[in-house]
Coordinates of C-alpha atoms in Angstrom, one line a residue:
M1 CA 109.7 46.4 88.1
R2 CA 108.4 48.0 91.2
E3 CA 105.0 47.1 92.6
V4 CA 102.2 49.6 93.2
I5 CA 98.8 48.7 94.6
I6 CA 95.7 51.0 94.1
V7 CA 92.6 50.2 96.1
G8 CA 89.6 51.4 94.1
A9 CA 88.8 51.7 90.4
G10 CA 87.2 55.1 90.1
M11 CA 88.5 58.1 88.2
S12 CA 91.3 59.1 90.5
A13 CA 92.5 55.5 90.6
L14 CA 92.6 55.0 86.9
V15 CA 94.3 58.3 86.0
A16 CA 97.0 57.4 88.6
A17 CA 97.2 53.8 87.3
I18 CA 97.8 54.9 83.7
I19 CA 100.7 57.2 84.7
L20 CA 102.3 54.7 87.0
S21 CA 102.0 51.7 84.7
K22 CA 104.6 53.2 82.3
E23 CA 107.4 52.0 84.6
N24 CA 105.7 49.9 87.3
N25 CA 103.5 46.9 87.8
V26 CA 100.2 48.3 89.0
K27 CA 97.5 46.2 90.7
V28 CA 94.1 47.7 90.9
F29 CA 91.6 46.1 93.4
T30 CA 87.9 46.7 93.4
K31 CA 85.5 44.8 95.7
G32 CA 82.8 44.8 92.9
K33 CA 82.9 45.1 89.2
K34 CA 85.1 47.8 87.6
T35 CA 81.9 49.4 86.3
D36 CA 80.7 49.9 89.9
G37 CA 81.5 53.0 92.0
N38 CA 80.6 56.7 92.2
S39 CA 82.7 57.9 89.3
W40 CA 80.4 56.1 86.9
R41 CA 77.4 57.8 88.5
A42 CA 78.6 61.4 88.1
Q43 CA 75.9 63.2 86.2
G44 CA 77.4 66.7 86.7
G45 CA 80.5 67.6 84.8
I46 CA 84.0 68.8 85.7
A47 CA 84.6 72.4 86.6
A48 CA 87.5 74.2 84.9
A49 CA 88.2 77.8 84.2
I50 CA 88.9 77.4 80.5
H51 CA 86.8 80.2 79.0
K52 CA 88.4 83.6 78.3
A53 CA 85.8 85.3 80.4
D54 CA 86.7 83.1 83.4
S55 CA 89.9 82.7 85.4
P56 CA 91.4 80.4 88.0
S57 CA 91.2 83.3 90.5
L58 CA 87.4 83.5 90.1
H59 CA 87.2 79.7 90.4
L60 CA 89.3 79.9 93.6
T61 CA 87.0 82.5 95.1
D62 CA 83.9 80.5 94.3
T63 CA 85.5 77.4 95.9
L64 CA 86.5 79.2 99.1
T65 CA 83.1 80.9 99.4
A66 CA 81.2 77.6 99.0
G67 CA 83.7 75.9 101.4
C68 CA 82.9 78.6 104.1
F69 CA 86.6 79.6 104.0
H70 CA 87.5 76.3 105.8
N71 CA 89.6 75.3 102.7
D72 CA 93.3 75.1 102.4
S73 CA 93.7 78.0 100.0
Q74 CA 97.1 76.8 98.6
M75 CA 95.6 73.5 97.7
V76 CA 92.6 75.2 96.1
S77 CA 95.0 77.3 94.1
T78 CA 96.7 74.2 92.9
L79 CA 93.4 72.6 91.9
V80 CA 92.0 75.6 89.9
T81 CA 95.3 76.5 88.3
E82 CA 96.4 73.0 87.1
G83 CA 92.8 71.9 86.4
P84 CA 92.4 73.6 83.0
K85 CA 95.7 72.4 81.7
R86 CA 95.2 68.8 82.8
V87 CA 91.6 68.7 81.3
M88 CA 92.9 70.0 78.0
Q89 CA 95.6 67.3 78.0
W90 CA 92.9 64.7 78.2
I91 CA 91.0 66.3 75.3
L92 CA 94.2 66.1 73.3
H93 CA 94.3 62.4 74.2
G94 CA 90.8 61.9 72.8
M95 CA 88.4 62.6 75.6
T96 CA 85.4 64.5 74.2
F97 CA 83.0 66.9 75.9
D98 CA 79.8 68.4 74.7
Q99 CA 80.0 71.2 72.2
K100 CA 77.9 74.0 70.9
S101 CA 76.8 74.2 67.3
N102 CA 79.8 76.3 66.4
G103 CA 82.2 73.7 67.8
E104 CA 83.1 75.5 71.0
L105 CA 82.9 73.6 74.3
A106 CA 79.5 73.9 75.9
L107 CA 80.0 75.2 79.4
G108 CA 77.2 74.7 82.0
M109 CA 76.3 76.6 85.1
E110 CA 75.8 75.0 88.6
G111 CA 75.2 76.2 92.1
A112 CA 77.6 78.7 93.7
H113 CA 79.6 79.2 90.5
S114 CA 80.0 82.8 89.3
K115 CA 80.7 81.7 85.7
R116 CA 79.7 79.0 83.2
R117 CA 82.6 76.6 83.6
I118 CA 81.2 73.0 83.8
L119 CA 82.2 70.7 81.0
H120 CA 79.7 67.8 80.4
A121 CA 80.0 64.7 78.3
G122 CA 76.9 63.0 76.9
G123 CA 74.7 65.6 78.7
D124 CA 74.2 64.2 82.2
R125 CA 76.4 61.1 81.6
T126 CA 79.8 62.7 82.2
G127 CA 81.0 60.1 84.7
T128 CA 80.0 57.2 82.5
Q129 CA 81.6 58.8 79.4
W130 CA 84.9 59.6 81.1
M131 CA 85.1 56.2 82.9
S132 CA 84.4 54.4 79.7
F133 CA 87.2 56.4 78.0
L134 CA 89.6 55.6 80.8
N135 CA 88.8 51.9 80.8
S136 CA 89.4 51.9 77.1
Q137 CA 92.9 53.2 77.7
L138 CA 93.6 50.3 80.1
R139 CA 93.7 47.9 77.1
H140 CA 96.9 49.6 76.0
Q141 CA 98.5 49.4 79.4
P142 CA 99.9 45.8 79.9
N143 CA 101.3 46.6 83.3
I144 CA 97.9 47.3 84.8
H145 CA 96.1 44.3 86.3
V146 CA 92.5 44.9 87.6
F147 CA 91.3 42.5 90.2
E148 CA 87.5 42.6 90.3
N149 CA 85.4 41.1 93.2
E150 CA 88.5 41.1 95.4
S151 CA 88.1 43.3 98.5
V152 CA 91.0 44.9 100.3
I153 CA 90.2 44.2 103.9
D154 CA 93.3 45.7 105.5
L155 CA 96.7 47.3 105.0
V156 CA 100.0 45.4 105.7
I157 CA 101.8 47.5 108.2
D158 CA 105.4 46.6 109.2
N159 CA 107.2 48.9 111.7
G160 CA 104.8 51.7 110.9
I161 CA 105.3 51.4 107.1
C162 CA 102.6 50.4 104.7
K163 CA 103.9 47.5 102.6
G164 CA 100.8 46.2 100.8
V165 CA 97.3 44.9 101.5
Y166 CA 95.3 41.9 102.6
T167 CA 92.4 40.9 100.3
K168 CA 89.5 38.6 100.4
R169 CA 87.8 37.1 97.3
K170 CA 84.2 36.2 96.9
D171 CA 85.0 32.5 97.7
G172 CA 86.3 33.7 101.1
G173 CA 90.0 33.1 100.3
T174 CA 92.5 35.6 101.7
T175 CA 95.7 36.8 100.1
K176 CA 98.6 39.1 101.1
Y177 CA 100.0 41.3 98.4
S178 CA 103.2 43.2 98.9
A179 CA 104.0 46.6 97.3
H180 CA 106.5 49.4 97.3
V181 CA 103.6 51.9 97.4
T182 CA 99.9 51.5 98.3
V183 CA 97.3 54.1 97.1
L184 CA 93.8 54.3 98.7
A185 CA 91.1 55.5 96.3
T186 CA 88.1 54.0 98.0
G187 CA 85.7 56.9 97.9
G188 CA 83.6 58.3 100.7
C189 CA 81.0 57.0 103.0
G190 CA 77.5 57.7 101.5
G191 CA 76.5 54.0 102.0
L192 CA 76.3 54.7 105.7
F193 CA 73.0 56.5 105.1
E194 CA 69.6 55.3 104.1
A195 CA 69.3 57.8 101.2
T196 CA 72.4 58.4 99.2
T197 CA 73.6 59.3 95.7
N198 CA 76.5 56.9 96.2
D199 CA 77.0 53.4 95.0
P200 CA 75.8 51.1 97.9
S201 CA 79.4 49.7 98.3
I202 CA 80.8 53.1 99.3
I203 CA 80.7 52.7 103.1
G204 CA 84.0 54.2 104.4
D205 CA 86.3 51.2 104.1
G206 CA 89.3 53.3 103.3
I207 CA 88.7 55.6 106.3
A208 CA 88.5 52.6 108.6
M209 CA 91.6 50.9 107.2
A210 CA 93.7 54.1 107.3
Y211 CA 92.6 54.8 110.9
R212 CA 93.6 51.3 112.0
A213 CA 97.0 51.9 110.3
G214 CA 97.5 55.1 112.3
A215 CA 96.9 57.6 109.6
L216 CA 95.8 61.1 110.4
L217 CA 92.2 62.0 109.6
S218 CA 90.4 65.3 109.5
D219 CA 87.1 67.1 108.7
L220 CA 85.0 63.9 108.9
E221 CA 82.1 65.9 110.2
F222 CA 81.6 67.7 106.9
I223 CA 79.3 65.4 104.8
Q224 CA 77.5 67.1 101.9
F225 CA 73.9 66.2 101.3
H226 CA 72.7 66.6 97.7
P227 CA 69.4 68.5 97.5
T228 CA 67.8 66.6 94.6
L229 CA 67.6 62.9 94.8
I230 CA 64.6 61.6 92.7
K231 CA 62.1 59.9 95.0
H232 CA 58.8 58.4 93.9
K233 CA 56.5 56.2 95.9
E234 CA 58.9 56.0 98.8
K235 CA 61.7 54.8 96.5
V236 CA 64.9 56.7 95.7
L237 CA 65.5 56.3 92.0
G238 CA 68.8 58.3 91.7
L239 CA 70.2 61.7 91.4
A240 CA 68.8 64.8 89.5
S241 CA 71.9 66.7 88.6
E242 CA 72.5 70.3 89.8
A243 CA 72.9 71.1 86.1
L244 CA 69.1 71.0 85.9
R245 CA 68.9 74.1 88.2
G246 CA 71.8 75.6 86.3
E247 CA 69.6 75.4 83.1
G248 CA 66.5 76.9 84.7
A249 CA 64.8 74.3 86.8
R250 CA 63.2 75.6 90.0
L251 CA 62.4 73.9 93.4
I252 CA 58.7 74.2 94.2
D253 CA 56.2 72.8 96.7
S254 CA 52.9 71.1 95.8
N255 CA 51.3 74.4 95.4
G256 CA 53.9 75.7 92.9
N257 CA 55.6 78.1 95.3
E258 CA 59.3 78.5 94.8
I259 CA 60.8 77.4 98.1
M260 CA 64.2 79.2 97.6
D261 CA 62.6 82.6 97.0
G262 CA 63.8 85.0 99.7
V263 CA 66.1 82.4 101.3
H264 CA 69.4 83.1 99.5
P265 CA 70.5 85.6 96.9
S266 CA 71.3 82.8 94.5
K267 CA 68.0 81.1 95.1
D268 CA 68.0 77.6 93.6
L269 CA 71.7 77.9 92.9
A270 CA 72.6 78.6 96.5
P271 CA 75.3 76.3 98.0
R272 CA 74.1 72.7 98.5
D273 CA 74.0 72.8 102.3
V274 CA 71.6 75.7 102.2
V275 CA 69.3 74.2 99.6
A276 CA 69.4 70.8 101.4
R277 CA 68.4 72.2 104.7
V278 CA 65.4 74.1 103.2
I279 CA 64.2 71.0 101.5
E280 CA 64.6 68.9 104.6
R281 CA 62.6 71.4 106.8
R282 CA 59.8 71.7 104.2
T283 CA 59.6 68.0 103.9
M284 CA 59.4 67.5 107.7
E285 CA 56.5 70.0 107.6
G286 CA 54.7 67.6 105.3
N287 CA 55.4 69.2 102.0
Q288 CA 56.4 67.3 98.9
I289 CA 59.2 69.2 97.0
Y290 CA 59.6 69.0 93.2
L291 CA 62.0 70.2 90.5
D292 CA 60.0 72.2 88.0
I293 CA 61.6 71.4 84.7
S294 CA 58.9 72.9 82.5
S295 CA 61.3 75.7 81.3
I296 CA 64.0 73.3 80.0
A297 CA 63.7 72.7 76.3
N298 CA 64.6 69.3 74.9
F299 CA 64.8 67.8 78.3
E300 CA 64.9 64.3 77.0
T301 CA 68.0 64.8 74.9
R302 CA 69.8 67.2 77.1
F303 CA 69.4 65.1 80.3
P304 CA 69.0 61.5 78.9
A305 CA 70.0 59.7 82.1
I306 CA 67.6 61.6 84.3
F307 CA 64.9 61.2 81.7
D308 CA 65.4 57.4 81.5
M309 CA 65.4 57.3 85.3
C310 CA 62.1 59.1 85.6
V311 CA 60.4 57.1 82.9
N312 CA 61.6 53.7 84.3
G313 CA 60.5 54.8 87.8
G314 CA 57.0 55.7 86.7
I315 CA 57.3 59.5 86.8
S316 CA 55.4 61.3 84.1
I317 CA 57.7 63.9 82.6
S318 CA 54.7 65.5 80.8
E319 CA 53.7 67.1 84.1
G320 CA 56.9 69.1 84.1
R321 CA 58.0 68.3 87.6
I322 CA 60.1 65.7 89.4
P323 CA 59.7 64.7 93.1
V324 CA 62.9 65.1 95.0
T325 CA 64.4 64.6 98.5
I326 CA 67.9 65.0 100.0
G327 CA 70.5 62.3 100.4
A328 CA 74.1 61.8 101.5
H329 CA 76.4 62.8 98.7
F330 CA 80.1 63.6 99.4
L331 CA 82.6 63.5 102.2
M332 CA 84.7 66.7 102.3
G333 CA 87.1 65.2 104.9
G334 CA 89.0 62.0 105.1
I335 CA 92.7 60.9 105.2
V336 CA 95.0 63.9 105.5
T337 CA 97.3 64.2 102.6
D338 CA 99.8 66.7 101.3
A339 CA 99.7 68.2 97.8
F340 CA 101.0 64.9 96.4
G341 CA 98.7 62.4 98.1
K342 CA 101.1 61.5 100.9
T343 CA 99.5 60.4 104.1
T344 CA 101.2 60.3 107.6
V345 CA 101.8 56.6 107.1
P346 CA 105.0 56.0 105.1
G347 CA 104.3 54.0 101.9
L348 CA 100.6 55.0 101.9
F349 CA 98.9 57.5 99.7
A350 CA 95.3 58.6 99.3
I351 CA 93.4 60.2 96.3
G352 CA 89.9 61.1 95.4
E353 CA 87.1 61.4 97.9
V354 CA 88.8 59.3 100.6
A355 CA 91.5 62.0 100.8
R356 CA 91.3 65.2 102.7
T357 CA 93.3 67.5 100.5
G358 CA 91.6 70.6 101.9
V359 CA 90.3 71.8 98.6
H360 CA 86.6 71.4 99.6
G361 CA 86.6 73.0 103.0
A362 CA 83.2 72.7 104.8
N363 CA 81.1 72.3 101.6
R364 CA 82.2 71.1 98.2
L365 CA 81.6 73.4 95.2
A366 CA 79.6 71.5 92.5
S367 CA 81.7 69.6 89.9
N368 CA 84.9 70.1 91.8
S369 CA 85.0 66.4 92.7
L370 CA 86.0 65.1 89.3
L371 CA 88.5 68.0 89.0
E372 CA 90.1 66.9 92.3
A373 CA 90.2 63.3 91.2
L374 CA 92.0 64.3 88.0
V375 CA 94.4 66.9 89.4
F376 CA 95.5 65.1 92.6
G377 CA 95.3 61.7 91.0
E378 CA 97.8 62.7 88.4
R379 CA 100.0 64.8 90.8
T380 CA 100.1 61.8 93.2
A381 CA 101.1 59.4 90.5
E382 CA 103.8 61.7 89.2
K383 CA 105.2 62.1 92.7
I384 CA 105.2 58.4 93.3
Q385 CA 107.0 57.8 90.1
R386 CA 109.7 60.3 90.9
E387 CA 110.2 58.7 94.4
L388 CA 110.3 55.2 93.0
E389 CA 112.9 56.1 90.5
K390 CA 115.2 56.8 93.5
T391 CA 114.4 53.6 95.2
A392 CA 116.3 50.4 94.8
N393 CA 114.3 47.7 93.0
W394 CA 113.5 45.0 95.6
K395 CA 112.9 41.5 94.7
S396 CA 109.2 41.1 93.8
M397 CA 107.2 39.0 96.2
N398 CA 104.5 36.7 94.9
P399 CA 101.1 36.9 96.5
L400 CA 100.8 34.8 99.6
K401 CA 97.5 32.9 100.0
L402 CA 96.7 32.7 103.7
N403 CA 95.5 29.8 105.8
Q404 CA 92.9 31.8 107.7
N405 CA 91.9 29.0 110.1
G406 CA 92.3 30.2 113.7
I407 CA 93.7 33.6 112.7
G408 CA 92.2 36.5 114.6
K409 CA 89.6 36.9 117.2
P410 CA 86.2 35.2 116.9
E411 CA 83.8 36.9 114.5
P412 CA 81.8 39.5 116.4
V413 CA 78.0 39.7 116.3
L414 CA 77.2 43.1 114.7
P415 CA 74.0 45.0 114.0
E416 CA 72.3 44.6 110.6
R417 CA 73.5 47.0 107.8
S418 CA 70.0 48.5 107.7
E419 CA 70.0 49.4 111.4
I420 CA 73.4 51.1 111.1
Q421 CA 72.1 53.1 108.2
Q422 CA 69.0 54.1 110.0
R423 CA 70.7 55.2 113.2
V424 CA 73.4 57.1 111.3
S425 CA 70.8 58.9 109.2
Q426 CA 68.9 60.0 112.3
A427 CA 71.9 61.3 114.1
L428 CA 74.3 62.6 111.4
G429 CA 71.9 64.0 108.8
V430 CA 71.7 67.4 107.3
E431 CA 70.9 68.8 110.8
R432 CA 72.4 67.5 114.0
N433 CA 72.5 68.0 117.7
E434 CA 74.4 66.8 120.8
H435 CA 71.6 64.6 122.1
S436 CA 71.1 62.5 119.0
M437 CA 74.8 62.2 118.3
K438 CA 75.6 61.1 121.9
R439 CA 72.8 58.6 121.6
L440 CA 74.4 57.2 118.5
L441 CA 77.9 57.2 120.1
K442 CA 76.5 55.2 123.1
W443 CA 74.9 52.7 120.7
L444 CA 78.2 52.3 118.8
M445 CA 80.2 51.8 122.0
D446 CA 77.7 49.1 123.0
Y447 CA 79.3 47.1 120.2
D448 CA 82.8 47.7 121.5
V449 CA 83.6 49.7 118.3
E450 CA 87.1 50.5 119.6
K451 CA 87.9 46.8 119.8
L452 CA 86.9 46.4 116.2
E453 CA 90.1 48.2 115.3
S454 CA 91.8 44.8 115.6
N455 CA 93.5 44.0 112.3
K456 CA 93.1 40.2 112.8
R457 CA 89.9 39.9 110.8
I458 CA 91.0 37.5 108.1
S459 CA 88.6 34.7 109.2
W460 CA 85.6 37.0 109.2
T461 CA 83.1 37.0 106.5
H462 CA 82.8 39.8 103.9
E463 CA 79.6 41.1 105.5
T464 CA 81.1 41.2 109.0
I465 CA 84.2 43.1 107.8
E466 CA 82.0 45.6 106.0
R467 CA 79.7 46.2 108.9
S468 CA 82.7 46.6 111.2
N469 CA 84.1 49.3 108.8
M470 CA 80.7 51.0 108.8
L471 CA 80.6 51.1 112.6
I472 CA 84.2 52.4 112.9
T473 CA 83.6 55.1 110.3
A474 CA 80.3 56.2 111.9
W475 CA 82.1 56.3 115.3
L476 CA 84.9 58.6 113.9
I477 CA 82.4 60.9 112.2
T478 CA 80.3 61.2 115.3
K479 CA 83.3 62.0 117.5
S480 CA 84.3 64.7 115.0
A481 CA 80.8 66.2 114.7
L482 CA 80.5 66.3 118.5
E483 CA 83.8 68.1 118.8
R484 CA 82.8 70.9 116.3
K485 CA 80.5 73.1 118.5
E486 CA 79.4 75.4 115.7
S487 CA 77.6 75.3 112.4
R488 CA 79.8 75.6 109.3
G489 CA 78.9 74.6 105.8
A490 CA 77.6 71.0 105.6
H491 CA 78.0 70.6 109.4
Y492 CA 74.9 72.2 110.8
R493 CA 74.0 71.8 114.5
T494 CA 70.7 73.0 115.7
D495 CA 72.2 73.5 119.2
Y496 CA 75.0 75.6 117.8
P497 CA 73.3 77.2 114.8
A498 CA 75.9 80.0 114.2
S499 CA 79.4 79.9 112.9
K500 CA 82.0 81.1 115.4
N501 CA 83.5 83.3 112.7
A502 CA 82.0 83.3 109.3
Y503 CA 85.2 84.6 107.7
A504 CA 87.7 82.4 109.5
C505 CA 88.6 78.9 108.5
G506 CA 87.7 77.5 111.9
K507 CA 89.7 75.0 113.8
Q508 CA 90.8 71.8 112.2
I509 CA 89.6 68.6 114.0
F510 CA 92.0 65.8 113.6
I511 CA 91.6 62.1 114.6
Q512 CA 94.4 59.6 114.8
R513 CA 94.8 56.3 116.6
S514 CA 96.9 56.8 119.7
K515 CA 100.5 55.5 119.3
E516 CA 100.3 53.2 122.3
N517 CA 97.3 51.4 120.7
K518 CA 98.8 51.3 117.2
R519 CA 98.6 47.8 115.9
E520 CA 101.6 45.7 115.1
S521 CA 102.0 43.8 111.8
M522 CA 99.9 40.7 111.6
K523 CA 101.7 37.6 112.8
L524 CA 101.0 34.7 110.4

């Protein structure tokens, strides 16, 4: 059987693995537990135009508008057209979503949507419910092997072709795994920031590895900040889903004033970048911002995860308001792919948040992330399967445990993780300017970040490898953000506050390692 490696264990990874396992051996690597990661944290639902009063064309319009028309319209069309069919297929397979008393699917409303089209499972536990369901399906797939606590530290590149991965276990041992196809599903980069909705492990590993391999990257400057992280006594407790505002919650200040009144026609349901900037500015002025949930009936049962989070964090729900702040949430850019997950590196595919499919543009529409994971995770797996059927079955290669003594350059001395997060947060937050970004760039260059591209890092510790990935990813984002001299969607520059053309998609900013510096395959 042919060998497929998937790096990551979130929703896109598992839907792809289930399809590919029918005729291939599939190895899934996750650097933590398979119950870690962002997909498990998804409180919001999955957007799909399944109601008779809705349509894919309306969903497309909402997605393009939220994305400031920076989206790839053809990719968006694929997303919204195939989405309902693929969601319904999973319902037929046994995945359940919340229903109304009459048995119809209960559809929620979220920011920048023109229709109720959000499917939830378990109220605000959609991610947990769907990931639990997917993991239950793995028990029936003998060809899927999940490797927990084994980090993929680099890609095996031979003559420009990706032929597998190098991994490092918790005990420090390193192994080389060969594969016909490698799929990156490593998520975004929220862990680069001090306040984030992401799992702390999501630090841009896939971005850094793909860049070192020579893959084309784009739109890295577009990082969405979620407006409503729950923060109490200087501690971020977690995310308060946008579904709260969809069901009537309002953003207020300490005096009860509605902060979105008069700012945007959609008020609290304005696009996330707009709401996040208002909260940031009001907070910087010394105001505490709250979600007023007093109008939401049966809050405890409708939003059980948020309720538990508040109670466990010492917030009194009886007061009817939840203290909130902003935090890094989603990377719209990433590794450039086609409609079937193909990157510019042969043998390498990318799905989920790490991929830049073009569907999100400059600002992701709420609840389109799980839809992207489903649609393009499945499309990519189906494409890989078709291609592998045409490929001669090579002789399987057993994993090769490496003797790492003396391999690679000496381990570099890098800044602490907390300092990286602090500096990135200051320069690449919801509002940016040339001065702060150039100061960050200089600091990054002081650590010879370009030299960290070396693939010979087998003898480094886990922590050094991760910090090097953080520095490389921060460097790439900073270079992209400096290049875009305008404000568009989630990329807002105080020194260039206007969009060059509000109705044009704007230039694409690509980054790729220069061919003359492209690394050779590791010599062992």
